[in-house]
N, CA, C and O atoms as a DFTB+ gen file, in Angstrom:
536 C
 N C O
     1  1      43.303      41.937     -17.529
     2  2      42.342      42.242     -16.820
     3  2      42.341      43.031     -15.123
     4  3      41.461      43.785     -14.707
     5  1      43.594      42.587     -14.361
     6  2      43.615      43.772     -13.161
     7  2      44.094      44.868     -13.736
     8  3      44.241      45.598     -12.755
     9  1      44.629      45.822     -15.181
    10  2      45.290      47.064     -15.687
    11  2      43.416      47.481     -16.654
    12  3      43.060      48.557     -17.134
    13  1      42.884      46.563     -16.621
    14  2      41.459      47.470     -17.309
    15  2      39.997      47.099     -15.756
    16  3      38.775      47.151     -15.622
    17  1      41.186      46.761     -14.965
    18  2      39.397      46.334     -13.577
    19  2      38.252      46.018     -13.931
    20  3      37.079      46.389     -13.961
    21  1      39.090      45.048     -14.246
    22  2      37.649      44.083     -14.958
    23  2      37.894      42.852     -13.671
    24  3      38.761      41.981     -13.600
    25  1      36.869      43.149     -12.815
    26  2      36.662      41.435     -11.475
    27  2      35.717      40.576     -12.398
    28  3      34.676      40.591     -13.055
    29  1      37.159      39.557     -11.862
    30  2      36.048      38.111     -12.396
    31  2      34.517      37.612     -11.565
    32  3      33.393      37.155     -11.773
    33  1      35.192      37.959     -10.792
    34  2      33.520      37.402      -9.603
    35  2      32.256      38.309     -10.167
    36  3      31.210      37.963     -10.716
    37  1      32.694      39.402      -9.866
    38  2      31.277      40.255     -10.425
    39  2      31.083      40.106     -12.108
    40  3      30.281      40.741     -12.793
    41  1      31.853      39.292     -12.476
    42  2      31.127      38.742     -13.909
    43  2      30.643      37.688     -13.468
    44  3      29.462      37.485     -13.186
    45  1      31.328      37.131     -13.405
    46  2      30.710      36.159     -12.980
    47  2      29.397      35.858     -12.498
    48  3      28.652      34.965     -12.902
    49  1      29.175      36.762     -11.517
    50  2      27.361      37.067     -10.611
    51  2      26.172      37.353     -11.427
    52  3      24.962      37.142     -11.351
    53  1      27.426      38.211     -12.664
    54  2      26.280      38.702     -13.424
    55  2      25.351      38.525     -14.531
    56  3      24.351      39.036     -15.035
    57  1      26.790      36.805     -14.770
    58  2      26.258      36.334     -15.568
    59  2      24.536      35.641     -15.387
    60  3      23.874      35.536     -14.355
    61  1      24.185      35.264     -16.760
    62  2      22.629      34.470     -15.959
    63  2      23.271      32.709     -16.598
    64  3      22.674      31.739     -16.131
    65  1      24.129      32.504     -17.347
    66  2      24.410      31.373     -17.515
    67  2      25.480      30.578     -16.102
    68  3      25.593      29.367     -15.906
    69  1      26.136      31.689     -15.304
    70  2      26.547      31.251     -14.617
    71  2      25.436      30.806     -12.673
    72  3      25.668      30.085     -11.703
    73  1      24.612      31.503     -12.968
    74  2      24.226      30.983     -11.904
    75  2      22.835      29.323     -11.762
    76  3      21.879      28.909     -11.105
    77  1      23.996      28.896     -13.270
    78  2      23.148      26.945     -13.182
    79  2      24.652      26.625     -12.133
    80  3      25.831      26.917     -11.929
    81  1      23.428      25.755     -11.698
    82  2      24.716      25.010     -10.482
    83  2      25.456      23.719     -11.629
    84  3      26.664      23.619     -11.845
    85  1      24.767      23.159     -12.017
    86  2      25.253      22.265     -12.825
    87  2      26.504      23.176     -13.749
    88  3      26.916      22.369     -14.582
    89  1      26.886      23.858     -13.838
    90  2      28.382      24.784     -14.277
    91  2      29.315      24.738     -13.720
    92  3      30.413      24.498     -14.223
    93  1      28.969      25.080     -11.888
    94  2      30.439      24.731     -11.090
    95  2      31.641      24.036     -11.523
    96  3      32.714      24.556     -11.826
    97  1      31.256      22.461     -11.517
    98  2      32.481      21.445     -12.357
    99  2      32.995      21.682     -14.305
   100  3      34.079      21.252     -14.699
   101  1      32.196      22.264     -15.075
   102  2      32.615      22.754     -15.869
   103  2      33.566      24.366     -15.874
   104  3      33.996      25.019     -16.825
   105  1      33.618      24.535     -14.836
   106  2      34.592      25.752     -14.490
   107  2      35.721      25.682     -13.870
   108  3      36.754      26.331     -14.026
   109  1      35.409      24.704     -13.031
   110  2      36.265      23.752     -12.322
   111  2      37.599      23.262     -13.547
   112  3      38.808      23.486     -13.485
   113  1      36.847      22.576     -14.542
   114  2      37.811      21.956     -14.671
   115  2      37.869      23.068     -15.680
   116  3      37.964      22.321     -16.653
   117  1      37.884      24.165     -16.161
   118  2      38.468      24.969     -17.949
   119  2      38.794      25.980     -16.902
   120  3      38.988      27.083     -17.415
   121  1      38.914      25.971     -15.665
   122  2      39.658      26.992     -15.364
   123  2      40.990      26.630     -14.411
   124  3      41.969      27.353     -14.228
   125  1      40.771      25.488     -13.938
   126  2      41.780      23.996     -13.364
   127  2      42.582      24.662     -12.198
   128  3      43.754      24.906     -11.912
   129  1      40.991      24.873     -11.537
   130  2      41.254      24.628      -9.716
   131  2      41.198      23.918      -9.062
   132  3      40.156      23.265      -9.008
   133  1      42.332      23.611      -8.138
   134  2      41.719      23.098      -7.267
   135  2      41.308      23.056      -6.005
   136  3      41.662      23.775      -5.071
   137  1      40.423      22.041      -6.019
   138  2      39.461      22.600      -4.897
   139  2      39.550      22.704      -3.135
   140  3      38.824      23.217      -2.283
   141  1      40.744      21.988      -3.105
   142  2      41.512      21.789      -2.078
   143  2      42.672      22.825      -1.704
   144  3      43.189      22.990      -0.599
   145  1      42.907      23.385      -2.729
   146  2      43.701      24.303      -1.866
   147  2      43.593      25.239      -1.496
   148  3      42.459      25.223      -1.016
   149  1      44.116      26.453      -1.299
   150  2      44.601      27.434      -0.219
   151  2      45.704      28.491      -0.246
   152  3      46.882      28.659      -0.563
   153  1      44.902      28.955       0.143
   154  2      46.673      29.956      -0.158
   155  2      47.620      30.837       0.899
   156  3      48.071      31.983       0.897
   157  1      47.677      29.766       1.744
   158  2      48.501      29.335       3.067
   159  2      49.780      28.824       2.246
   160  3      49.939      28.428       1.092
   161  1      50.581      29.000       3.297
   162  2      51.728      27.747       3.134
   163  2      52.029      26.623       3.130
   164  3      51.574      25.830       3.955
   165  1      52.831      26.308       2.240
   166  2      52.185      24.299       2.482
   167  2      53.135      24.459       3.543
   168  3      53.393      23.256       3.518
   169  1      53.959      24.929       4.545
   170  2      54.677      24.366       5.983
   171  2      53.545      24.793       7.109
   172  3      53.329      24.067       8.079
   173  1      52.775      26.155       6.874
   174  2      51.463      26.515       7.390
   175  2      50.507      25.348       7.841
   176  3      50.295      24.891       8.964
   177  1      49.930      24.966       6.442
   178  2      48.861      24.397       5.869
   179  2      48.189      23.489       3.988
   180  3      47.612      23.856       2.965
   181  1      48.849      22.057       4.638
   182  2      48.897      21.222       3.587
   183  2      47.758      20.560       2.948
   184  3      48.171      19.481       2.522
   185  1      46.413      20.722       2.663
   186  2      45.537      20.172       2.757
   187  2      45.638      18.888       1.685
   188  3      44.690      18.128       1.488
   189  1      47.003      18.761       0.990
   190  2      47.518      17.948       0.268
   191  2      47.693      16.687       0.892
   192  3      47.274      15.631       0.417
   193  1      48.207      16.782       1.776
   194  2      49.182      15.693       3.024
   195  2      48.447      14.700       3.545
   196  3      49.053      13.800       4.126
   197  1      46.795      14.642       3.435
   198  2      45.948      13.685       3.928
   199  2      46.074      12.807       3.128
   200  3      46.775      12.774       2.117
   201  1      45.233      11.878       3.655
   202  2      45.685      10.650       2.799
   203  2      44.313      10.263       2.656
   204  3      43.429      10.780       3.339
   205  1      44.034       9.115       1.545
   206  2      42.565       9.362       1.723
   207  2      41.438       8.365       2.556
   208  3      40.273       8.042       2.325
   209  1      42.497       8.031       3.735
   210  2      41.266       7.246       5.165
   211  2      41.005       8.219       5.707
   212  3      40.432       8.031       6.781
   213  1      41.231       9.578       5.347
   214  2      41.163      11.049       6.740
   215  2      39.522      11.490       5.630
   216  3      38.574      12.024       6.206
   217  1      39.451      11.237       4.394
   218  2      38.240      12.381       4.152
   219  2      36.924      11.063       4.871
   220  3      36.983       9.888       5.234
   221  1      35.752      12.224       4.764
   222  2      34.804      11.647       5.248
   223  2      33.939      10.450       4.763
   224  3      33.182       9.939       5.588
   225  1      33.988       9.904       3.362
   226  2      33.845       8.915       2.651
   227  2      34.515       7.205       3.388
   228  3      34.066       6.063       3.281
   229  1      35.681       7.729       4.080
   230  2      36.575       6.359       3.757
   231  2      36.170       6.150       5.937
   232  3      36.281       5.139       6.631
   233  1      35.754       7.481       6.309
   234  2      35.896       7.608       7.686
   235  2      34.663       6.568       8.522
   236  3      34.540       5.863       9.524
   237  1      33.664       7.195       6.958
   238  2      31.813       7.116       7.876
   239  2      32.218       5.122       6.921
   240  3      31.466       4.326       7.483
   241  1      32.911       4.522       6.044
   242  2      32.699       3.151       6.001
   243  2      33.655       2.384       7.225
   244  3      33.484       1.189       7.466
   245  1      34.538       3.096       7.866
   246  2      35.136       2.333       8.984
   247  2      34.116       2.648       9.670
   248  3      33.090       1.987       9.507
   249  1      34.136       3.679      10.561
   250  2      33.105       4.015      11.202
   251  2      31.977       2.340      11.250
   252  3      32.385       1.322      11.809
   253  1      30.680       2.421      10.592
   254  2      29.601       1.703       9.609
   255  2      30.696      -0.280      10.201
   256  3      30.250      -1.295      10.734
   257  1      31.931       0.032       9.786
   258  2      32.556      -1.249       9.946
   259  2      32.133      -1.491      11.050
   260  3      31.030      -1.966      11.320
   261  1      33.279      -1.072      12.040
   262  2      33.278      -0.947      13.831
   263  2      31.574      -0.887      14.451
   264  3      31.174      -1.357      15.516
   265  1      30.722      -0.106      13.333
   266  2      28.941      -0.746      14.641
   267  2      28.586      -1.435      14.639
   268  3      28.120      -1.920      15.670
   269  1      28.537      -1.928      13.657
   270  2      28.746      -3.346      12.595
   271  2      29.283      -4.692      13.522
   272  3      28.351      -5.489      13.627
   273  1      30.573      -5.188      14.250
   274  2      31.517      -5.295      14.668
   275  2      31.025      -4.993      16.298
   276  3      30.484      -5.859      16.985
   277  1      31.172      -4.298      16.537
   278  2      30.489      -4.261      17.853
   279  2      29.017      -4.953      17.619
   280  3      28.921      -6.116      18.011
   281  1      27.830      -4.332      17.002
   282  2      26.235      -5.241      17.097
   283  2      26.151      -6.288      16.559
   284  3      25.115      -6.497      15.928
   285  1      27.380      -7.521      16.605
   286  2      27.643      -8.629      16.348
   287  2      28.228      -9.502      17.214
   288  3      28.174     -10.727      17.106
   289  1      29.071      -8.582      18.507
   290  2      29.900      -9.041      19.800
   291  2      28.522      -8.767      20.579
   292  3      28.184      -9.706      21.300
   293  1      27.743      -7.761      20.570
   294  2      25.999      -7.241      21.444
   295  2      25.904      -8.538      21.626
   296  3      26.128      -9.255      22.602
   297  1      25.358      -8.845      20.013
   298  2      24.528     -10.159      19.511
   299  2      24.976     -11.710      20.559
   300  3      24.306     -12.148      21.494
   301  1      26.103     -12.198      20.099
   302  2      26.239     -12.898      20.691
   303  2      26.966     -13.229      22.075
   304  3      27.440     -14.338      22.327
   305  1      27.006     -11.845      23.168
   306  2      27.099     -11.711      24.214
   307  2      25.386     -12.080      24.986
   308  3      25.183     -12.971      25.810
   309  1      24.543     -11.306      24.539
   310  2      23.156     -11.508      24.884
   311  2      22.065     -13.154      24.738
   312  3      21.134     -13.600      25.408
   313  1      22.872     -13.679      23.404
   314  2      22.316     -14.811      23.019
   315  2      22.066     -16.103      23.999
   316  3      22.886     -16.618      24.760
   317  1      20.546     -16.522      23.739
   318  2      19.216     -17.123      24.892
   319  2      19.374     -18.319      24.107
   320  3      19.155     -18.540      22.916
   321  1      19.874     -19.160      25.200
   322  2      19.452     -20.686      24.829
   323  2      18.287     -21.648      25.506
   324  3      18.447     -22.022      26.668
   325  1      17.293     -21.980      24.874
   326  2      16.025     -22.720      25.329
   327  2      16.234     -23.874      25.235
   328  3      16.439     -24.506      24.199
   329  1      16.202     -24.250      26.291
   330  2      16.262     -25.689      26.965
   331  2      14.779     -26.850      26.738
   332  3      13.734     -26.646      27.356
   333  1      14.933     -27.933      25.845
   334  2      13.427     -28.411      25.542
   335  2      13.222     -28.972      26.704
   336  3      14.208     -29.290      27.370
   337  1      11.933     -29.211      27.192
   338  2      11.567     -29.803      28.630
   339  2      11.670     -31.389      28.143
   340  3      11.685     -31.976      27.061
   341  1      11.737     -31.771      29.615
   342  2      12.236     -33.228      29.303
   343  2      10.850     -33.974      30.925
   344  3      10.406     -33.218      31.789
   345  1      10.525     -35.458      30.853
   346  2      10.096     -35.570      31.333
   347  2      10.608     -35.859      32.996
   348  3      11.836     -35.784      32.944
   349  1      10.382     -36.020      33.783
   350  2      10.562     -35.664      35.165
   351  2      10.560     -36.844      35.725
   352  3       9.421     -37.311      35.752
   353  1      11.456     -37.607      36.241
   354  2      11.427     -38.717      36.402
   355  2      10.843     -39.067      37.609
   356  3      10.391     -38.140      38.281
   357  1      10.724     -40.543      38.167
   358  2      10.239     -40.743      39.621
   359  2      10.881     -40.903      40.434
   360  3      11.527     -41.932      40.237
   361  1      11.249     -40.193      41.837
   362  2      12.546     -40.580      42.889
   363  2      12.001     -42.288      43.435
   364  3      12.809     -43.086      43.910
   365  1      10.635     -42.585      43.267
   366  2      10.222     -43.530      44.157
   367  2      10.044     -44.693      43.533
   368  3       9.528     -45.657      44.099
   369  1      10.534     -44.717      42.074
   370  2      10.461     -45.478      41.377
   371  2       9.185     -46.312      40.651
   372  3       9.170     -47.356      39.999
   373  1       8.253     -45.491      41.011
   374  2       6.807     -45.883      39.957
   375  2       6.830     -44.935      39.214
   376  3       7.346     -43.817      39.247
   377  1       5.941     -45.732      38.224
   378  2       6.520     -44.897      36.813
   379  2       5.766     -42.973      36.521
   380  3       6.301     -42.665      35.457
   381  1       5.320     -42.356      36.744
   382  2       4.971     -40.954      35.796
   383  2       3.566     -41.400      35.836
   384  3       2.947     -41.234      36.887
   385  1       2.864     -42.062      34.608
   386  2       1.800     -42.177      34.974
   387  2       1.014     -43.084      35.751
   388  3      -0.159     -43.301      35.445
   389  1       1.683     -43.748      36.943
   390  2       0.618     -44.072      37.997
   391  2       0.781     -42.636      38.791
   392  3      -0.134     -42.515      39.606
   393  1       1.507     -41.736      38.787
   394  2       1.886     -40.608      39.222
   395  2      -0.017     -39.381      38.743
   396  3      -0.605     -38.633      39.525
   397  1      -0.323     -39.635      37.531
   398  2      -0.215     -38.759      36.803
   399  2      -2.008     -38.996      37.552
   400  3      -2.891     -38.218      37.914
   401  1      -1.864     -40.403      37.504
   402  2      -3.705     -41.439      38.030
   403  2      -4.018     -41.093      39.512
   404  3      -5.115     -41.426      39.959
   405  1      -3.021     -40.374      40.391
   406  2      -3.083     -40.208      41.532
   407  2      -3.038     -39.165      41.841
   408  3      -3.233     -38.857      43.016
   409  1      -2.699     -38.047      40.669
   410  2      -3.400     -36.245      41.191
   411  2      -4.606     -36.332      41.294
   412  3      -5.466     -37.213      41.288
   413  1      -4.559     -35.670      41.353
   414  2      -6.624     -35.344      41.870
   415  2      -6.791     -33.596      41.314
   416  3      -6.219     -32.692      41.923
   417  1      -7.731     -33.321      39.982
   418  2      -8.009     -31.812      40.204
   419  2      -9.064     -31.212      41.196
   420  3      -9.729     -31.935      41.939
   421  1      -9.148     -30.208      41.172
   422  2     -10.801     -29.981      42.625
   423  2     -11.627     -30.146      41.862
   424  3     -12.745     -29.976      42.350
   425  1     -11.616     -30.467      40.621
   426  2     -12.984     -31.617      39.909
   427  2     -13.142     -33.114      40.006
   428  3     -14.054     -33.834      39.598
   429  1     -12.004     -33.411      40.662
   430  2     -11.759     -34.455      40.330
   431  2     -12.641     -34.676      42.107
   432  3     -12.954     -35.808      42.475
   433  1     -12.817     -33.891      42.670
   434  2     -12.792     -34.286      44.335
   435  2     -14.387     -34.527      44.512
   436  3     -15.052     -33.982      43.632
   437  1     -15.045     -35.170      45.388
   438  2     -16.657     -35.359      45.507
   439  2     -16.991     -34.758      47.056
   440  3     -16.243     -35.004      48.002
   441  1     -18.183     -33.959      47.183
   442  2     -18.902     -33.925      47.433
   443  2     -18.321     -32.086      48.253
   444  3     -18.393     -31.506      49.337
   445  1     -17.791     -31.851      46.880
   446  2     -17.365     -30.234      46.952
   447  2     -18.066     -29.503      46.593
   448  3     -18.708     -29.981      45.658
   449  1     -18.559     -27.745      46.998
   450  2     -18.707     -26.591      46.199
   451  2     -18.341     -25.984      45.021
   452  3     -17.248     -26.303      44.552
   453  1     -18.833     -25.399      44.600
   454  2     -18.021     -24.105      43.389
   455  2     -17.059     -23.242      44.618
   456  3     -16.088     -22.656      44.138
   457  1     -17.256     -23.102      46.270
   458  2     -16.419     -22.478      46.225
   459  2     -15.270     -23.396      47.489
   460  3     -14.443     -23.003      48.312
   461  1     -15.777     -24.731      47.074
   462  2     -14.757     -25.283      48.122
   463  2     -15.214     -25.977      49.484
   464  3     -14.578     -26.925      49.946
   465  1     -16.302     -25.478      50.076
   466  2     -16.190     -26.075      51.350
   467  2     -17.265     -27.056      50.737
   468  3     -17.664     -27.006      49.573
   469  1     -17.793     -28.226      51.990
   470  2     -18.863     -29.215      52.133
   471  2     -19.634     -28.613      51.716
   472  3     -19.820     -27.398      51.653
   473  1     -20.291     -29.678      51.307
   474  2     -21.948     -29.270      50.741
   475  2     -22.341     -29.544      52.106
   476  3     -21.624     -29.760      53.083
   477  1     -23.467     -29.503      52.019
   478  2     -25.200     -29.885      53.464
   479  2     -26.020     -31.360      52.268
   480  3     -26.468     -31.252      51.127
   481  1     -25.928     -32.466      53.080
   482  2     -26.409     -33.496      52.424
   483  2     -27.579     -33.785      52.801
   484  3     -27.687     -34.270      53.927
   485  1     -28.894     -33.562      51.920
   486  2     -29.797     -33.088      52.785
   487  2     -30.925     -34.197      51.853
   488  3     -31.504     -33.776      50.851
   489  1     -31.091     -35.461      52.300
   490  2     -31.976     -35.955      51.711
   491  2     -33.435     -36.144      51.597
   492  3     -34.233     -35.695      52.419
   493  1     -33.683     -36.673      50.784
   494  2     -35.161     -36.994      49.958
   495  2     -36.136     -36.697      50.820
   496  3     -37.124     -35.998      50.595
   497  1     -35.715     -37.477      52.240
   498  2     -37.370     -37.788      53.029
   499  2     -37.068     -37.769      54.129
   500  3     -36.266     -38.701      54.188
   501  1     -37.180     -37.112      55.652
   502  2     -36.984     -36.690      56.313
   503  2     -36.532     -35.571      57.062
   504  3     -36.041     -34.734      56.305
   505  1     -36.506     -35.237      58.238
   506  2     -35.826     -33.525      58.466
   507  2     -34.243     -33.399      58.891
   508  3     -33.769     -34.211      59.686
   509  1     -33.342     -32.203      58.252
   510  2     -32.387     -32.007      58.327
   511  2     -31.944     -32.031      60.301
   512  3     -32.569     -31.555      61.249
   513  1     -30.582     -32.832      60.249
   514  2     -30.262     -32.757      62.133
   515  2     -30.419     -31.557      62.421
   516  3     -30.363     -30.676      61.563
   517  1     -30.725     -31.239      64.164
   518  2     -29.963     -29.964      63.727
   519  2     -29.274     -29.938      64.852
   520  3     -28.963     -31.044      65.295
   521  1     -29.060     -29.338      65.234
   522  2     -27.355     -29.505      66.454
   523  2     -27.610     -28.676      67.195
   524  3     -28.180     -27.599      67.016
   525  1     -27.261     -29.062      67.948
   526  2     -26.918     -29.728      69.437
   527  2     -26.834     -28.690      70.339
   528  3     -25.633     -28.450      70.466
   529  1     -27.740     -27.658      71.304
   530  2     -27.822     -26.337      71.910
   531  2     -26.995     -26.099      72.543
   532  3     -27.492     -26.299      73.652
   533  1     -25.154     -25.529      72.849
   534  2     -24.493     -25.763      73.506
   535  2     -24.984     -24.396      74.673
   536  3     -24.393     -24.256      75.744
């Protein structure tokens, strides 16, 4: 091929059948091409010395396992426990029912208005008592 001046790259680029992307795998198998090969001397660079754990898919698995472990540890550190409320025990010996009866809300109080001040009682008969002048 060198004597005739045939350029294999040019032949491949000109043929329409070689433009098919699926032919790449067939071409590699037919020509027995090492995809990871290099023209460098093995003392300078040897791509075959790397083990399977150095490739991206194995690195991605290791990274995912590490991230899952970290997420699990983070969730355990930030776990919040909720306590169920319990009834308050009386300190002076009275029961909680008695304490509830003693408590009064603003609605239970008599003679107050909506504003919370004492209202003026107007009798049905008679007049209002006048305030003494000072």
